[in-house]
Tab-separated table of C-alpha atoms in Angstrom:
chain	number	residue	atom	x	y	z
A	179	UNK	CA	-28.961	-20.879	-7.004
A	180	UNK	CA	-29.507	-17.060	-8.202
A	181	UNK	CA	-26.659	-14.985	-9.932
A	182	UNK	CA	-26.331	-13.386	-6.802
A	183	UNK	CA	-25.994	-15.715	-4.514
A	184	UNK	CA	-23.337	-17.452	-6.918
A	185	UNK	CA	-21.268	-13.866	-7.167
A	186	UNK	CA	-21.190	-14.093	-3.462
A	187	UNK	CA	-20.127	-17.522	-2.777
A	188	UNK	CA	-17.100	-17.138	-5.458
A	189	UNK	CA	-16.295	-13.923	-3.755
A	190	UNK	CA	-16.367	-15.663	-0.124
A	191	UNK	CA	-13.987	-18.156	-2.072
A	192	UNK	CA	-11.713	-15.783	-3.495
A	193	UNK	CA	-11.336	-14.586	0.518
A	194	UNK	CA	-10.686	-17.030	1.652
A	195	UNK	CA	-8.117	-18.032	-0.574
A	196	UNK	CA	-6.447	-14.743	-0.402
A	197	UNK	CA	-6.778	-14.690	3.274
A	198	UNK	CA	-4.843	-18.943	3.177
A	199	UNK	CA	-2.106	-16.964	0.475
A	200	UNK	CA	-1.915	-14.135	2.820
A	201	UNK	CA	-1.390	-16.155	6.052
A	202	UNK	CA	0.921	-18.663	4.374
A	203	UNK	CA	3.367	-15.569	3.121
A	204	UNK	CA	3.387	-14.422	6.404
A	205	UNK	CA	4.644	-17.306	8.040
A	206	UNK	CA	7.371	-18.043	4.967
A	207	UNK	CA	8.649	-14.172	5.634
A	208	UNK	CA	8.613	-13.355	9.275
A	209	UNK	CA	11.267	-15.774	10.422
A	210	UNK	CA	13.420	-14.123	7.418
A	211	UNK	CA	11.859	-10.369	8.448
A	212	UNK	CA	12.740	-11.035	12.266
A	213	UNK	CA	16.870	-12.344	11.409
A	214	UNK	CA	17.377	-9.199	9.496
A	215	UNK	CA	16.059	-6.723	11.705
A	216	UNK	CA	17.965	-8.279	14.605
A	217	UNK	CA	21.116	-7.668	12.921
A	218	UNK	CA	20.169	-3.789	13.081
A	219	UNK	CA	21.843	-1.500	16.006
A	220	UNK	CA	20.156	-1.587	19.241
A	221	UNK	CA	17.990	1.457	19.080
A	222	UNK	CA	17.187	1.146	15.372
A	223	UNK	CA	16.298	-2.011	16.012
A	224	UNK	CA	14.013	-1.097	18.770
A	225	UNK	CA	12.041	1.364	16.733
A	226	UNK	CA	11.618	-1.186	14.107
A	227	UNK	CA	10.271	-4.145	16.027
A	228	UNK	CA	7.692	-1.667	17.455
A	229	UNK	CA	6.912	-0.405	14.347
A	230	UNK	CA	6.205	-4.131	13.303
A	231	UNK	CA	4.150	-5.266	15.856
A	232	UNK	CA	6.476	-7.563	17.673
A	233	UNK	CA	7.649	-5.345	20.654
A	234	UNK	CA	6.080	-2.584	23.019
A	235	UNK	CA	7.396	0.544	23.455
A	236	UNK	CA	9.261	-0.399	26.292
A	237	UNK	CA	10.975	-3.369	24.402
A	238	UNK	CA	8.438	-5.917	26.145
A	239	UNK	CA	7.334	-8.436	23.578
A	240	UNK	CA	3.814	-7.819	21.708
A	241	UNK	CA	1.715	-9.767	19.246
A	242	UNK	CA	1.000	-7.105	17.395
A	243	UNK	CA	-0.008	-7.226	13.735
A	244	UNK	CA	2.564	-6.506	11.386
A	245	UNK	CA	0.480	-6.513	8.228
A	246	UNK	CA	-1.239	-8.034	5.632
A	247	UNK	CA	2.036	-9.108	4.115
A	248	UNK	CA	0.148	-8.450	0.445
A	249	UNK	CA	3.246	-7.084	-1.164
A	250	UNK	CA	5.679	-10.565	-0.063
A	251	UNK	CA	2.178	-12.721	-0.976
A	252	UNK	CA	2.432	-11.475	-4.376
A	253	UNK	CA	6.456	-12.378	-4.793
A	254	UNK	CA	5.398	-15.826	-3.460
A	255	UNK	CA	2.289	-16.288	-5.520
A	256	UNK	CA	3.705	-14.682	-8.683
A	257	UNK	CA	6.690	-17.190	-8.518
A	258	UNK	CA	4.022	-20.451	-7.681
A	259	UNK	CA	2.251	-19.173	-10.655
A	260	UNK	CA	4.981	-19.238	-13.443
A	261	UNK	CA	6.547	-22.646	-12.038
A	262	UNK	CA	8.877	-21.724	-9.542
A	263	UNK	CA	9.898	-22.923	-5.898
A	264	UNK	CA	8.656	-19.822	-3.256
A	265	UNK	CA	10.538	-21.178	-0.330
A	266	UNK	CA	13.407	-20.037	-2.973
A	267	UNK	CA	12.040	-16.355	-3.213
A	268	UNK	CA	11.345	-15.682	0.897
A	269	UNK	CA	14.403	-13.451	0.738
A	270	UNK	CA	13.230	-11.388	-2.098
A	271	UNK	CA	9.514	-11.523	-0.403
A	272	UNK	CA	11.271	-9.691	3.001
A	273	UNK	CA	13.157	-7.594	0.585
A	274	UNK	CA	9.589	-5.916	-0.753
A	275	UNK	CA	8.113	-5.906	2.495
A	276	UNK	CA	11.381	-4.119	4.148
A	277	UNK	CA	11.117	-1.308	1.990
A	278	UNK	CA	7.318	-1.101	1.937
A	279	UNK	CA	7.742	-0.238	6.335
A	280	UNK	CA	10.438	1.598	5.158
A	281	UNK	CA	8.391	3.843	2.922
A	282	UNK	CA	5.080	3.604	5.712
A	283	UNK	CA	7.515	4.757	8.678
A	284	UNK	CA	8.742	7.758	6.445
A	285	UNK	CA	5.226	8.843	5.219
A	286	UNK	CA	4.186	8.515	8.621
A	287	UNK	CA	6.626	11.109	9.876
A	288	UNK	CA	5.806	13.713	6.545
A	289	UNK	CA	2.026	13.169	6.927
A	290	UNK	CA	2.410	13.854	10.666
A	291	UNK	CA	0.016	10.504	11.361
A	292	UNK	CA	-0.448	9.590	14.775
A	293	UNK	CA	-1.813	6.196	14.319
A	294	UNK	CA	-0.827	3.077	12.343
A	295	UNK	CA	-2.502	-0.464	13.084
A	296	UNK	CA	-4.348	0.703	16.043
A	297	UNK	CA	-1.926	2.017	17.836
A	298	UNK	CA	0.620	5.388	18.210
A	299	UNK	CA	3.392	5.456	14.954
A	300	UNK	CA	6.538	5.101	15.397
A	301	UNK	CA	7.935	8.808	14.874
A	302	UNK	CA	5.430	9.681	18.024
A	303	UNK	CA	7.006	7.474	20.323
A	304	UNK	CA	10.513	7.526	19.524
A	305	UNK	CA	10.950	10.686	18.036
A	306	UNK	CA	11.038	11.996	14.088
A	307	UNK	CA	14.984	11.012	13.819
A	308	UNK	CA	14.835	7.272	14.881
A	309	UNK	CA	11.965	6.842	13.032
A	310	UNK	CA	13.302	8.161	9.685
A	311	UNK	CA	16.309	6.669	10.783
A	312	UNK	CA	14.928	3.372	11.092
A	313	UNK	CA	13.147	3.715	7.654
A	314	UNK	CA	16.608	4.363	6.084
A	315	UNK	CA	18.009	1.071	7.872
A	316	UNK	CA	14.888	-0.770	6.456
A	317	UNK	CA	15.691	0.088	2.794
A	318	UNK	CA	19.525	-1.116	3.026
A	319	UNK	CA	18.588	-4.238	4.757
A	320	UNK	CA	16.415	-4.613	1.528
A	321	UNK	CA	19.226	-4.411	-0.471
A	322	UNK	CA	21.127	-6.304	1.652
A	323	UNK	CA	19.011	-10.046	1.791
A	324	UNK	CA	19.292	-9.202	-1.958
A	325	UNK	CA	23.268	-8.936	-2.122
A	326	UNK	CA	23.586	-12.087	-0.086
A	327	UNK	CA	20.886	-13.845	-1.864
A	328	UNK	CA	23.142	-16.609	-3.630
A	329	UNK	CA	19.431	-17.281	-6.093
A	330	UNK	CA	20.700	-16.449	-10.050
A	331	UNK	CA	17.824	-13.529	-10.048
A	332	UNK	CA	18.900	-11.544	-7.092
A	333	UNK	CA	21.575	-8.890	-8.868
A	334	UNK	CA	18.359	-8.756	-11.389
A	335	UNK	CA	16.084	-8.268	-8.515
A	336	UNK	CA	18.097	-5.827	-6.506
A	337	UNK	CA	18.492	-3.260	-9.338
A	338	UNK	CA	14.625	-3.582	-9.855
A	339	UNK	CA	14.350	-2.971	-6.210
A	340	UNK	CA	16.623	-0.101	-6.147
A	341	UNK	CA	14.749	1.856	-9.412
A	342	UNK	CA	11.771	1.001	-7.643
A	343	UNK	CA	12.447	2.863	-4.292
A	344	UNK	CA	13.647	6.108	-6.258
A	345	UNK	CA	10.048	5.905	-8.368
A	346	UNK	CA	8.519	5.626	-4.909
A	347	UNK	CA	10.496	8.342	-3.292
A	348	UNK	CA	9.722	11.007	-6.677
A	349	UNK	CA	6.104	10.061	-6.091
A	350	UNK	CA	6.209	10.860	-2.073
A	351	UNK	CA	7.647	14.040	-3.582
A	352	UNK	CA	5.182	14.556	-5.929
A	353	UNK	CA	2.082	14.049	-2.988
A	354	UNK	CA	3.784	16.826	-1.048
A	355	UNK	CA	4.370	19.155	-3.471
A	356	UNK	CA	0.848	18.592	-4.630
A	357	UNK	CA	-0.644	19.626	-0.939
A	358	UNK	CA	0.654	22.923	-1.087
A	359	UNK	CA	-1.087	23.810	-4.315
A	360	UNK	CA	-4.804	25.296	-4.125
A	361	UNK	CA	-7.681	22.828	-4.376
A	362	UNK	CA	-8.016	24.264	-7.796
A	363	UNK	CA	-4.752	23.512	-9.216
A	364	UNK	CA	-4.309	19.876	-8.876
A	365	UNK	CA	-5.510	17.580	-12.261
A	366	UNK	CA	-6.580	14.143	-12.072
A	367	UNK	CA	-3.890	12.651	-14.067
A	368	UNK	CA	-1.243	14.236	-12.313
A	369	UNK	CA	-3.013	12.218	-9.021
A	370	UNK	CA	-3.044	8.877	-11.223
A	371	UNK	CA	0.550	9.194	-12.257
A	372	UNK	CA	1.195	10.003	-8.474
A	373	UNK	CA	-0.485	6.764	-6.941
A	374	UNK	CA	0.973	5.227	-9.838
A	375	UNK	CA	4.210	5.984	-8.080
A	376	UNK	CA	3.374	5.575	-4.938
A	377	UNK	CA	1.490	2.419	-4.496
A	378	UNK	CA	1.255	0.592	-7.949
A	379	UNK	CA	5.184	0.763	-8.350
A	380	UNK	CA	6.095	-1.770	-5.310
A	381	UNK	CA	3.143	-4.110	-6.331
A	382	UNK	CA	4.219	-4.100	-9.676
A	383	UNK	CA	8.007	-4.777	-8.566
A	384	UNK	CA	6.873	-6.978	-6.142
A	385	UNK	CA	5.087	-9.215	-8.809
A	386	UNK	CA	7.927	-8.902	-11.185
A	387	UNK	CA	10.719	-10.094	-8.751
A	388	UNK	CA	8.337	-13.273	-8.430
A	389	UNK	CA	9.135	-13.626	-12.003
A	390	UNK	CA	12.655	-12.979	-12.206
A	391	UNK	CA	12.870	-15.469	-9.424
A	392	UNK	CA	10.935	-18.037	-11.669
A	393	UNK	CA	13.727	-17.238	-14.302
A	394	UNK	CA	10.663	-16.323	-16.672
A	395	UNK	CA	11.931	-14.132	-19.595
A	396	UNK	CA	11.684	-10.444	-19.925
A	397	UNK	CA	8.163	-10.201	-21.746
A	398	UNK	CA	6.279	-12.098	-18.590
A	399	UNK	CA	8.213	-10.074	-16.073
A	400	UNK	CA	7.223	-6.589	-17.642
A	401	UNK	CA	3.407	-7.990	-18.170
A	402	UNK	CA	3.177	-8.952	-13.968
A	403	UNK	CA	5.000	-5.799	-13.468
A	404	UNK	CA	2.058	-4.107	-15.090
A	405	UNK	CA	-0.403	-6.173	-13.842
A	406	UNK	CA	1.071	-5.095	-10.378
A	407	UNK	CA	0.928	-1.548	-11.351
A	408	UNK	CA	-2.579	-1.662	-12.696
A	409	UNK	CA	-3.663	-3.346	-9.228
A	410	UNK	CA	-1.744	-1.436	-7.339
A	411	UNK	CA	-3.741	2.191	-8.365
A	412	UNK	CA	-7.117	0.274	-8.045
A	413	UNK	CA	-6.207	-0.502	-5.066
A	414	UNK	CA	-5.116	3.002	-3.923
A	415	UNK	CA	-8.390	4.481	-5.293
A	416	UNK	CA	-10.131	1.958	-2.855
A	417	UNK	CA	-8.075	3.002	-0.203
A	418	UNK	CA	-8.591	6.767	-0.577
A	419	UNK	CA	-12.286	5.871	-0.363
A	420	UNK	CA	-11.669	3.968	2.709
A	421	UNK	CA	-9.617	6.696	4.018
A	422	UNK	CA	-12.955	9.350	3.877
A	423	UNK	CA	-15.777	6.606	4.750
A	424	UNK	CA	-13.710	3.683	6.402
A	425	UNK	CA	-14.562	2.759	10.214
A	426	UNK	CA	-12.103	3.842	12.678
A	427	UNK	CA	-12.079	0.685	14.266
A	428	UNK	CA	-11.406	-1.089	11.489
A	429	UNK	CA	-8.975	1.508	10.070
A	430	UNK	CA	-7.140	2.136	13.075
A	431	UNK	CA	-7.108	5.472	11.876
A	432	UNK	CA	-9.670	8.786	12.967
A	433	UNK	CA	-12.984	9.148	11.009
A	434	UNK	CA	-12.020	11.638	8.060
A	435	UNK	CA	-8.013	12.028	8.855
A	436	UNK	CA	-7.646	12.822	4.974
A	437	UNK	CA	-10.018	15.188	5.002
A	438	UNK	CA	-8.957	17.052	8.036
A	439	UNK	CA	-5.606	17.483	6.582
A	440	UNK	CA	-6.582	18.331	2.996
A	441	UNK	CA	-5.102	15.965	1.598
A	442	UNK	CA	-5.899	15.926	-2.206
A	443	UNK	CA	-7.007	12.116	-2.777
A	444	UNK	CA	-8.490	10.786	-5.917
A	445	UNK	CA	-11.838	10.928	-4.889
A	446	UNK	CA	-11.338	14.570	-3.664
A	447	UNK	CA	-9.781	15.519	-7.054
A	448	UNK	CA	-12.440	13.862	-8.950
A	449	UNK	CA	-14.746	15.743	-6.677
A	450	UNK	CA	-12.907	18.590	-7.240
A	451	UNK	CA	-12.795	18.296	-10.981
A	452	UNK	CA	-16.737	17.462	-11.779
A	453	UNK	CA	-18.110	21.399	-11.715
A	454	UNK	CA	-20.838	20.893	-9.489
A	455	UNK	CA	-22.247	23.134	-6.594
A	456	UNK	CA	-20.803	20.379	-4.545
A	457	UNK	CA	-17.443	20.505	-5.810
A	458	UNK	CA	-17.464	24.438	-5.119
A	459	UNK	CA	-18.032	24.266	-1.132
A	460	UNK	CA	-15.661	21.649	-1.104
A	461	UNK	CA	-13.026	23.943	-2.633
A	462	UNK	CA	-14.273	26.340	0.057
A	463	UNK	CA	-13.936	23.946	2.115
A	464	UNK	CA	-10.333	22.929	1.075
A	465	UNK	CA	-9.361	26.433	0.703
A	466	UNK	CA	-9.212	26.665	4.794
A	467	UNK	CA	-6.284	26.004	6.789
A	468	UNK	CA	-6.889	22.800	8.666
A	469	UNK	CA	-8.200	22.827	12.151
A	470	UNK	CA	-10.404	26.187	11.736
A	471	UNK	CA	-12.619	27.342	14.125
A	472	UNK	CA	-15.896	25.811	13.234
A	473	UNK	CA	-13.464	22.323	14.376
A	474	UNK	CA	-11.661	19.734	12.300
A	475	UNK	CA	-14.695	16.963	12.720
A	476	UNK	CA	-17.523	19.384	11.514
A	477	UNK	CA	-15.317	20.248	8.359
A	478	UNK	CA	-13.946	16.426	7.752
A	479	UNK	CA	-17.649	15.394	7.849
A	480	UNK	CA	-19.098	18.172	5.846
A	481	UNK	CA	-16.319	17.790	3.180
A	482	UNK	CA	-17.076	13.722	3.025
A	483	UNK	CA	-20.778	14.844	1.772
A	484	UNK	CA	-19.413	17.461	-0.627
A	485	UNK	CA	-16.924	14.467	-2.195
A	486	UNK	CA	-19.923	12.221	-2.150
A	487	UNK	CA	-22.497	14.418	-3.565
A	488	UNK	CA	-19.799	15.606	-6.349
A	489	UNK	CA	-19.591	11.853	-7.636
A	490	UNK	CA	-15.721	11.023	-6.216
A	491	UNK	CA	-16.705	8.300	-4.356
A	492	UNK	CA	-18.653	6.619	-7.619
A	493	UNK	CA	-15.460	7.659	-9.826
A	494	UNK	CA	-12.823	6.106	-7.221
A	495	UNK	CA	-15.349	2.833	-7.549
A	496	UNK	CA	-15.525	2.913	-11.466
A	497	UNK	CA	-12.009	3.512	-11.788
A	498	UNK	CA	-10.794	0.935	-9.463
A	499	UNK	CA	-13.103	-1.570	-11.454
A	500	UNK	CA	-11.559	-0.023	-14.751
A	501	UNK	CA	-8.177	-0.626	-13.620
A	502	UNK	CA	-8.781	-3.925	-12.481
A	503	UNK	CA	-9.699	-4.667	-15.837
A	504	UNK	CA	-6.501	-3.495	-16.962
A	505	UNK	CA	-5.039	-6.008	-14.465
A	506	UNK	CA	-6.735	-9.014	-15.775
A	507	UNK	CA	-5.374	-7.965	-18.945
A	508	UNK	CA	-1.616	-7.938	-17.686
A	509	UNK	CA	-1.854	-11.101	-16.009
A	510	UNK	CA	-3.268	-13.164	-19.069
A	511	UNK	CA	-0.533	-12.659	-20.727
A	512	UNK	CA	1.949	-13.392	-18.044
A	513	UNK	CA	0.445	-16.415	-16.811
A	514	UNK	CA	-2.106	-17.565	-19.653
A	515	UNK	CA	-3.497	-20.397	-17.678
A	516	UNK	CA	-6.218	-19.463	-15.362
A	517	UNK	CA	-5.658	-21.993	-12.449
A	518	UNK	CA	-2.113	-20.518	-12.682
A	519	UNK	CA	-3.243	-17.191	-12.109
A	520	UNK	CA	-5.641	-17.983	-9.602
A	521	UNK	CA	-3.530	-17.182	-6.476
A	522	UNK	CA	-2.565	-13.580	-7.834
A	523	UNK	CA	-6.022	-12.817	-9.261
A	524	UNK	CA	-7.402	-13.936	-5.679
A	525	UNK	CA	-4.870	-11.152	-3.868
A	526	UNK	CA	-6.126	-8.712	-6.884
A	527	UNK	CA	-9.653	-8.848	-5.726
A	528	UNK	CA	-9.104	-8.845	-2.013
A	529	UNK	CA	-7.074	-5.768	-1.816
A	530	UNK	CA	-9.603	-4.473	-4.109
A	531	UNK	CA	-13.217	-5.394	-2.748
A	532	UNK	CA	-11.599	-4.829	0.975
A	533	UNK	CA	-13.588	-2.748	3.366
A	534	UNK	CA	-10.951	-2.052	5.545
């Protein structure tokens, strides 16, 4: 068997071990995910069981999908890998995924998106209020399965939780802010430290509840925080790529919506950054108000080339791979066996070699 062939059968493995990990989280944390959001008023909880998945519009039920469920996998796995029971961790696990709808029904609203999972958000069919309103109910229900969790870890947990939201919520602020600055006045490490923020924060809290619920001590807990942290900007970097190249129908999202918008994504800043003829018609390019006259598709499309052909797209890959690195790194030294780690390092790779 060739090298090749090998790398692709472990990576078909990994898969579909993530995809077991995946699917077994989800079925641990729905029942938990469905009580709590049926304790919420009637027309919160409306809002929120659409935004999940699990109801229509009109309140009929759906069977939607509600997720990947990565961020309650890694609670789960992280606790399975340091010795601990998961079935004892399922609140914590709903806690994580609570606020990360939370945080997706609020962004959805700022970044004016009009489609999540393959179908209309939230804020479009109910209105910007509920939907904001819904978010906010999200985050103290969080708190909530954390306050009533009798497990020694939760009051541990919850404050984690709680520090974790306000890094999430200056990093939201930080992405706006950064959109109404020129295409020219945006660095590359102020982007990092932003997806830092705003996506490797929750996985790294996620994985370090999983330890506090394993009743690991404090160095393990900070090393699978970082290790979530790490993963967690490698994986935004892939999904900023997906976000200018990814298929629609996969997506559930238009061709180019970043692009159409401005938004300044890593690869765009990198793009932006590299001094090349390319990266100077996409700051022309950027320097437009969105939906000009020559149309938003014509300028999404011709501003994917620029991105390409000014190397973002190969400096999102090498940094995702960098930072992945970085991971691997973190996680030895939380969980130092490798079978141990297998289950996280399995979710590492399949958030990061996703397509989708």
């Amino acid at each position: 068997m060739t090298d090749t062939t090998t790398d692709m059968a472990g990576k078909t493995a990994e898969g579909c071990e993530a995809a077991e990990i995946l699917a077994s989280a989800r079925a641990y944390v729905d029942p938990e995910l469905r009580r709590a959001i049926d304790t919420l008023p009637g027309s919160l909880r409306r809002v929120a069981l659409y935004h999940f998945g699990w109801e229509r519009a009109d309140g009929t039920p759906a069977s939607g999908h509600a997720g990947k469920a990565i961020r309650p996998a890694l609670v789960l796995t992280a606790v399975r890998a340091l010795g601990g029971e998961p079935a004892l961790a399922v609140r914590a696990a709903a806690a994580v995924e609570l606020v990360h709808n939370f945080t997706l029904l609020h962004d959805d609203v700022m970044d004016r998106d009009t489609t999540r999972r393959h179908r209309p958000t939230a804020w479009t069919v109910f209105g910007a209020a509920d939907a904001i309103l819904a978010g906010d109910a999200m985050q103290a229900l969080a708190q909530r399965l954390l306050a009533e969790d009798p497990h020694p870890g939760a009051s541990v947990a919850a404050a984690r939780l709680a520090a974790c939201v306000m890094e999430l919520c200056a990093g939201q602020h930080t992405d706006c802010a950064l959109e109404h600055r020129g295409p020219d006045e945006v660095t590359l490490d102020e982007c990092l430290a932003m997806a830092e923020a705003k996506t490797g924060a929750l996985l790294g809290c996620a994985c370090a509840l999983g330890a506090v619920y394993a009743g690991v001590g404090r160095e393990e807990i900070d090393a699978l925080d970082g290790f979530g942290r790490e993963a967690g900007l490698a994986f935004q970097l892939i999904d900023d790529v997906i976000g200018i190249w990814g298929d629609p129908e996969h997506t559930g999202k238009p061709a180019g919506a970043d692009l159409a918008v401005r938004k300044k994504s890593l690869p765009v800043v990198a793009a932006l950054a590299s001094g090349t003829p390319a990266a100077a018609e996409l700051a022309e390019l950027y320097g437009r108000p969105p939906g000009g006259t020559e149309g938003g598709a014509e300028n999404a499309a011709r501003a994917a080339r620029a991105v390409e052909s000014a190397g973002g797209r190969d400096w999102a890959q090498t940094h995702a791979a960098d930072r992945m690195s970085r991971a691997m790194g973190q996680l030895a030294r939380a969980v130092p066996d490798p079978e141990a780690a297998g289950g996280l390092l399995a979710l590492a790779e399949f958030v990061t070699r996703r397509t989708h």
